XYZ file of C-alpha atoms in Angstrom:
471
model
C 37.848 10.921 -4.055
C 36.180 7.566 -4.131
C 37.486 4.981 -1.833
C 36.794 1.348 -2.534
C 34.656 -1.059 -0.529
C 36.701 -4.213 0.511
C 35.335 -7.240 -0.979
C 34.599 -8.804 2.575
C 32.417 -5.905 3.164
C 30.311 -6.571 0.005
C 30.123 -10.091 0.741
C 28.492 -10.366 4.279
C 27.180 -13.983 3.765
C 30.524 -15.362 2.188
C 31.826 -16.613 5.430
C 34.581 -14.247 5.336
C 35.276 -11.524 8.433
C 33.287 -8.656 7.659
C 35.028 -5.426 8.717
C 33.005 -2.481 9.901
C 32.073 -0.311 7.231
C 33.161 3.446 7.521
C 32.889 6.839 5.934
C 35.166 5.736 3.265
C 32.580 3.391 1.728
C 32.451 3.966 -1.869
C 30.289 4.586 -4.870
C 31.796 1.611 -6.627
C 33.491 -1.379 -5.122
C 36.917 -2.299 -6.160
C 37.524 -5.199 -8.228
C 37.707 -8.245 -5.960
C 41.228 -9.169 -6.984
C 43.341 -6.808 -8.772
C 45.846 -9.621 -9.289
C 43.165 -11.604 -11.653
C 43.097 -11.282 -15.327
C 40.665 -8.814 -16.594
C 38.361 -11.704 -17.822
C 37.723 -12.495 -14.005
C 35.959 -9.388 -13.723
C 33.195 -8.238 -16.047
C 33.500 -4.377 -14.985
C 32.510 -1.829 -12.923
C 28.720 -1.645 -13.525
C 28.313 -5.053 -12.576
C 27.586 -6.490 -9.083
C 30.908 -6.935 -6.862
C 30.103 -10.811 -7.024
C 30.157 -10.970 -10.765
C 32.470 -13.440 -12.377
C 33.483 -14.636 -15.728
C 33.153 -18.441 -15.760
C 35.653 -20.846 -17.414
C 32.752 -21.382 -19.921
C 32.931 -17.685 -20.810
C 29.542 -17.184 -19.308
C 28.690 -15.003 -16.470
C 28.024 -15.688 -12.672
C 26.403 -13.190 -10.195
C 26.143 -14.260 -6.492
C 27.967 -17.619 -7.484
C 25.123 -18.659 -9.724
C 25.547 -18.691 -13.528
C 23.203 -16.475 -15.426
C 22.646 -18.948 -18.268
C 21.311 -21.466 -15.468
C 19.013 -18.540 -14.077
C 17.634 -17.824 -17.729
C 16.860 -21.483 -17.962
C 15.238 -21.875 -14.709
C 13.308 -18.986 -14.392
C 12.763 -18.097 -18.103
C 13.239 -14.627 -19.987
C 13.285 -11.782 -19.511
C 13.903 -11.829 -15.902
C 15.363 -9.700 -13.311
C 18.248 -10.857 -10.967
C 19.042 -9.155 -7.638
C 22.419 -9.856 -5.876
C 20.988 -9.543 -2.199
C 24.742 -9.007 -0.686
C 25.295 -6.021 -3.099
C 21.975 -4.807 -1.843
C 22.820 -5.095 1.864
C 26.352 -3.822 1.371
C 25.178 -0.442 -0.264
C 22.385 0.201 2.470
C 25.541 -0.279 5.156
C 27.600 2.039 2.867
C 25.105 4.703 3.517
C 24.655 3.788 7.075
C 28.158 3.602 8.005
C 28.541 7.188 5.940
C 25.904 8.997 7.780
C 25.597 7.392 11.556
C 24.001 10.223 12.867
C 21.326 10.864 10.085
C 17.946 8.989 9.011
C 18.952 6.776 5.836
C 15.470 6.015 4.150
C 15.419 3.721 1.215
C 13.319 5.189 -1.536
C 11.148 2.340 -2.292
C 9.869 3.529 -5.595
C 13.265 2.038 -7.284
C 12.552 -1.360 -6.339
C 10.056 -3.011 -3.975
C 9.467 -6.302 -2.697
C 8.624 -8.058 0.551
C 12.374 -9.215 0.456
C 13.695 -5.869 -0.322
C 11.665 -4.404 2.781
C 13.006 -6.927 4.851
C 16.720 -6.248 3.814
C 16.651 -2.687 4.371
C 14.607 -3.079 7.676
C 17.475 -5.555 8.825
C 20.140 -3.281 7.832
C 18.595 -0.162 9.886
C 17.317 2.041 7.072
C 14.013 3.873 7.059
C 11.591 3.445 4.027
C 10.186 5.986 1.656
C 6.892 5.417 -0.096
C 4.663 7.141 -2.535
C 1.213 5.266 -2.424
C -0.910 3.261 -0.290
C 0.051 0.134 -2.314
C 3.595 0.590 -1.208
C 2.274 1.396 2.506
C 0.440 -1.856 2.251
C 3.133 -3.753 1.140
C 5.701 -2.705 3.881
C 2.932 -3.433 6.575
C 2.560 -6.873 5.044
C 6.210 -7.256 5.314
C 6.178 -6.187 8.986
C 8.077 -2.947 8.413
C 7.847 -0.516 11.433
C 5.255 2.068 10.364
C 7.187 4.800 12.447
C 10.061 4.434 10.187
C 8.216 4.973 6.783
C 7.953 8.373 5.066
C 5.066 9.240 2.767
C 5.549 11.181 -0.485
C 3.595 11.991 -3.302
C 2.651 15.430 -5.075
C -1.139 14.161 -5.433
C -1.871 12.070 -2.218
C -5.285 10.493 -2.541
C -7.704 10.296 0.416
C -6.972 6.550 0.492
C -3.087 7.420 0.661
C -3.576 9.355 3.646
C -5.945 7.491 5.383
C -3.890 4.121 4.927
C -0.907 6.210 6.133
C -2.804 7.503 9.471
C -3.889 3.938 10.005
C -0.682 2.346 9.531
C 1.010 5.076 11.865
C 3.600 6.333 9.418
C 6.366 8.328 10.870
C 6.287 11.222 8.520
C 4.125 12.599 5.923
C 5.402 14.951 3.377
C 3.227 17.761 2.532
C 3.533 18.639 -1.489
C 0.624 21.335 -1.821
C -1.231 23.427 0.488
C -4.532 21.420 -0.399
C -3.114 18.559 1.591
C -2.723 20.310 4.875
C -6.396 20.776 6.138
C -7.130 17.598 4.190
C -4.610 15.554 6.120
C -5.546 17.432 9.493
C -9.209 16.815 8.868
C -8.304 12.733 8.983
C -6.160 12.863 11.937
C -8.027 11.712 14.882
C -8.888 13.920 17.771
C -6.190 14.332 20.400
C -3.611 12.953 17.897
C -1.030 14.651 16.001
C 0.513 13.572 12.782
C 4.361 14.566 12.003
C 4.790 16.032 8.624
C 7.425 17.678 6.687
C 6.781 20.451 3.720
C 8.511 19.748 0.524
C 9.905 22.941 -0.872
C 11.387 23.935 -4.411
C 14.960 25.553 -3.601
C 15.268 26.646 -7.377
C 18.287 24.407 -7.980
C 18.782 22.561 -11.365
C 20.294 18.909 -10.953
C 19.810 15.725 -12.588
C 20.584 13.815 -15.896
C 17.391 14.585 -17.659
C 14.760 17.225 -17.824
C 12.119 14.732 -16.949
C 13.894 14.104 -13.746
C 14.726 17.575 -12.263
C 12.512 18.344 -9.552
C 14.342 21.128 -7.473
C 13.502 23.736 -9.834
C 10.542 26.062 -10.670
C 7.795 24.960 -13.237
C 7.388 21.162 -12.130
C 4.907 19.527 -10.399
C 6.862 18.725 -7.099
C 6.821 20.864 -4.013
C 6.268 24.591 -2.964
C 8.451 27.533 -4.113
C 10.525 29.246 -1.791
C 11.199 32.333 -4.191
C 7.537 32.512 -4.880
C 6.341 32.664 -0.989
C 4.417 29.287 -1.522
C 6.532 27.448 0.962
C 6.469 30.063 3.479
C 2.531 30.236 3.206
C 2.037 26.516 3.819
C 4.523 26.588 6.892
C 1.986 29.210 8.242
C -0.820 27.103 7.681
C 0.337 23.890 8.955
C 1.677 25.903 12.219
C -1.922 26.622 12.706
C -3.159 23.125 12.583
C -3.353 21.437 16.108
C -3.364 18.131 14.685
C -0.223 18.538 12.554
C 3.302 18.752 13.872
C 5.737 20.129 11.575
C 9.037 18.608 12.259
C 11.122 20.259 9.251
C 11.613 20.779 5.469
C 12.021 18.316 2.438
C 13.458 18.994 -0.809
C 14.432 16.652 -3.683
C 16.612 18.042 -6.466
C 16.439 15.569 -9.039
C 17.631 12.067 -10.104
C 21.064 10.606 -11.372
C 22.913 13.560 -9.632
C 26.736 12.522 -9.547
C 28.201 15.397 -7.755
C 27.854 16.861 -4.224
C 27.535 20.411 -5.194
C 23.836 20.660 -5.915
C 23.255 19.533 -2.293
C 25.521 21.940 -0.651
C 23.799 24.788 -2.719
C 20.284 23.291 -1.528
C 21.718 23.613 2.333
C 22.536 27.071 1.998
C 19.158 28.073 0.619
C 17.075 25.943 3.260
C 19.091 27.339 6.232
C 18.296 30.783 4.939
C 14.539 29.725 4.785
C 14.867 28.215 8.257
C 16.405 31.371 9.535
C 13.407 33.298 8.071
C 10.732 30.951 9.732
C 12.446 31.417 12.798
C 12.636 35.256 12.578
C 8.808 35.415 11.544
C 7.287 32.575 13.806
C 9.913 32.059 16.337
C 9.956 28.446 15.822
C 12.766 26.128 14.984
C 12.715 22.594 13.254
C 14.330 19.373 14.093
C 14.553 17.653 10.918
C 16.032 18.546 7.273
C 15.322 15.730 4.509
C 17.535 16.562 1.485
C 15.971 13.608 -0.467
C 18.033 11.345 -2.691
C 18.769 11.301 -6.480
C 22.155 9.959 -6.213
C 23.539 8.753 -9.391
C 24.947 5.341 -10.455
C 26.774 4.102 -13.609
C 24.987 2.421 -16.332
C 28.487 1.958 -18.570
C 31.868 1.786 -17.815
C 33.649 5.216 -17.701
C 30.465 6.937 -16.125
C 30.738 8.739 -12.875
C 28.735 7.665 -9.851
C 27.792 9.114 -6.722
C 30.200 8.935 -3.724
C 28.384 8.953 -0.326
C 31.784 9.266 1.765
C 32.081 12.685 -0.011
C 28.537 13.547 0.831
C 29.118 12.508 4.341
C 32.244 14.462 4.504
C 30.902 17.690 3.063
C 27.110 18.123 3.341
C 26.831 17.733 7.292
C 30.020 20.345 7.816
C 28.262 22.678 5.488
C 24.884 22.374 7.268
C 26.485 22.782 10.593
C 28.348 25.857 9.372
C 25.570 27.486 7.889
C 23.294 26.909 11.031
C 26.086 28.158 13.232
C 26.211 31.552 11.027
C 22.510 31.832 11.414
C 22.429 30.887 15.197
C 19.967 28.071 14.327
C 20.281 24.469 16.168
C 21.517 21.764 13.577
C 18.676 19.787 12.467
C 18.857 15.900 12.107
C 19.901 15.302 8.628
C 17.818 12.603 6.453
C 18.530 11.251 3.119
C 16.458 8.969 0.750
C 19.028 6.739 -1.620
C 16.770 4.380 -4.004
C 18.657 3.715 -7.049
C 21.945 3.765 -5.695
C 21.148 0.872 -3.152
C 19.117 -1.077 -5.857
C 20.118 -0.228 -9.423
C 23.775 -1.912 -9.542
C 22.574 -4.862 -7.341
C 20.294 -5.778 -10.556
C 20.815 -7.645 -13.776
C 18.225 -8.140 -16.583
C 18.438 -11.246 -18.781
C 16.961 -11.729 -22.274
C 16.972 -14.309 -24.673
C 18.050 -13.470 -28.398
C 14.930 -14.264 -30.768
C 16.152 -12.599 -34.096
C 19.398 -11.187 -35.581
C 18.955 -8.940 -38.733
C 20.579 -6.176 -40.672
C 18.777 -3.319 -41.969
C 20.121 0.040 -43.466
C 23.836 -1.013 -42.467
C 22.712 -1.658 -38.857
C 22.566 -5.112 -36.991
C 19.487 -5.587 -34.911
C 19.327 -7.931 -32.243
C 15.712 -8.806 -31.077
C 15.164 -9.973 -27.614
C 12.282 -11.385 -25.698
C 11.603 -8.422 -23.503
C 11.934 -4.678 -24.046
C 9.945 -1.442 -23.032
C 7.289 -3.187 -21.133
C 10.116 -4.485 -18.550
C 12.399 -1.256 -19.021
C 10.701 1.716 -20.419
C 13.889 3.968 -19.371
C 15.772 3.913 -22.645
C 12.453 5.377 -24.161
C 11.763 7.676 -21.676
C 15.061 9.305 -20.790
C 17.556 8.018 -23.442
C 19.324 5.913 -20.905
C 22.087 3.838 -22.520
C 23.114 0.517 -21.140
C 25.810 -2.084 -21.215
C 24.994 -5.382 -22.681
C 27.066 -8.570 -22.423
C 26.832 -12.302 -23.754
C 25.862 -14.098 -20.748
C 25.880 -17.783 -21.642
C 28.987 -18.794 -23.526
C 32.501 -17.417 -24.711
C 32.878 -15.943 -28.257
C 36.252 -15.537 -30.171
C 34.212 -13.854 -32.901
C 35.111 -9.893 -33.296
C 32.768 -7.624 -31.579
C 31.010 -5.066 -33.935
C 28.218 -2.354 -32.954
C 24.784 -3.763 -32.573
C 21.427 -2.459 -31.366
C 19.363 -4.587 -29.179
C 15.546 -4.038 -29.402
C 12.635 -5.412 -27.843
C 9.654 -7.361 -29.219
C 7.066 -4.705 -28.864
C 5.213 -2.828 -31.571
C 7.189 0.381 -31.300
C 10.010 1.714 -33.265
C 11.205 3.328 -29.881
C 11.307 0.006 -28.494
C 15.151 -0.026 -27.994
C 17.092 -1.462 -24.823
C 20.435 -0.413 -26.034
C 21.677 1.353 -28.924
C 25.133 0.667 -30.880
C 26.600 -1.552 -27.991
C 29.560 -3.938 -28.816
C 28.495 -7.768 -28.922
C 30.233 -10.531 -30.838
C 29.643 -10.986 -34.532
C 28.190 -14.289 -34.020
C 25.544 -13.612 -31.646
C 22.350 -15.800 -32.409
C 18.957 -16.649 -31.352
C 18.995 -18.542 -28.183
C 21.842 -16.418 -26.788
C 21.451 -15.125 -23.365
C 22.126 -11.324 -23.134
C 22.543 -9.943 -19.550
C 22.233 -6.027 -18.933
C 23.800 -4.941 -15.444
C 22.629 -1.856 -13.251
C 19.088 -3.069 -13.788
C 17.883 -3.103 -10.227
C 15.996 0.102 -10.197
C 12.850 1.726 -12.066
C 12.764 -1.583 -14.180
C 10.129 -3.905 -12.072
C 8.824 -1.026 -10.599
C 7.930 0.698 -13.936
C 7.180 -2.502 -15.801
C 3.893 -2.859 -17.783
C 1.915 -5.548 -19.527
C 2.107 -3.786 -22.869
C 0.762 -6.037 -25.572
C -0.293 -8.282 -22.900
C 3.241 -9.565 -22.223
C 3.482 -10.536 -18.492
C 5.901 -8.671 -16.396
C 9.049 -10.584 -15.697
C 9.912 -12.611 -12.340
C 12.603 -11.344 -10.001
C 15.177 -13.864 -8.460
C 17.328 -13.091 -5.703
C 21.239 -14.771 -5.418
C 23.507 -15.089 -2.659
C 25.991 -17.852 -1.735
C 25.469 -19.583 -5.009
C 21.888 -20.371 -4.399
C 18.757 -18.398 -5.965
C 15.389 -18.028 -5.075
C 12.368 -16.452 -6.630
C 10.921 -13.311 -5.199
C 8.364 -12.498 -7.673
C 6.925 -14.956 -9.999
C 6.281 -14.359 -13.823
C 2.920 -12.480 -14.577
C 0.922 -15.157 -16.613
C -1.790 -14.611 -18.965
C -4.460 -15.764 -16.433
C -3.212 -12.990 -14.145
C -3.913 -10.550 -16.847
C -7.222 -11.819 -17.864
C -8.388 -12.287 -14.399
C -9.585 -8.520 -14.391
C -11.542 -8.976 -17.304
C -15.594 -9.182 -16.593
C -17.866 -11.169 -18.750
C -19.955 -8.810 -21.006
């Protein structure tokens, strides 16, 4: 059962008292004021600070979205800093005795790194580039976890130079490669990523806990056991535990309970074979969010109630010490805090369908094309009394598959110049954006307390051309 965060807990900079968050922190905040008419609250997929203005437009963080579109241009990404901080605190409060590592691949900027550091989270990164950004932002290296199924020598050297706390070994080749780079007399703490054979996730492309995909080492096939034996034979590596990641957009706790059962059995086998126990167990992330009203979202309170209890029970049955748990929420923290803004360029009817073409598309959000994700879209800059009808919001790129949202209800008088807002756009938008058709990537603006500031500027033609060399 999902229990709501209070409005005060979701507005740490509003001047209101902020109660201590507890295990009841939920996957979706309650509407700020249940006595308000529905028009005052756009809906549960929006940041908790979202409001409908008297003009009919929308505001987030106290700033009208149409004003942000005018100030920063479109397309652009808007992130609500208070929502991000509240969501980070929800996981920390739910699991006070665990390590909560924000999965930076979802959304990473210097400001984001600072926010999660200030909220007491660890940081999960996947490349030397993400490592360098974390170091540049002053994030403590010992609270960083390096992932990746094919880490380059530069990734590994950078991790050692910056003193990362954990390297997750994903294949047997990495074992000797990393050990050879560790300086004499030093030891690098590592986890081994295992494949528990559990199918979870919203799309086949993001199910990473099953056999037959590129991540991790199989439990059933014996590759994980072989990797553990090899690591234990490397004096410059300290194996501190296991890691697994089941997939993405998981909305129920069941797959994590199944993973606990399989991993504790493996830990018991390792104890029997090698006479060792390990102090850490990282169950990864993949916690789902809602993209449209009525969709389920993951509840950290239920996770906090059931997963540690299952881990303790299984370890007791196996006569094992209970390892320290780690989790890696990314999308769950960043996704609902973000809103993407677009300006309508054209409206036309073809084959009985109405197409609304905007000034962005698959270069700033490839997820509908990659995974078939369906989004909410709302007119953000004005009121409309016109009846709604299904429309398909499409991008500007030369691809028939450049569709941002299919058959979404929009006012029948939507017209060029209107600003459209897409909620739940804080994760895997900026991080997956490209410069397809030489369209620069959008800027990122943060809002809080009625103020907005630019975190990342728009990519310009000069930025794109700067990589070209003379003939």
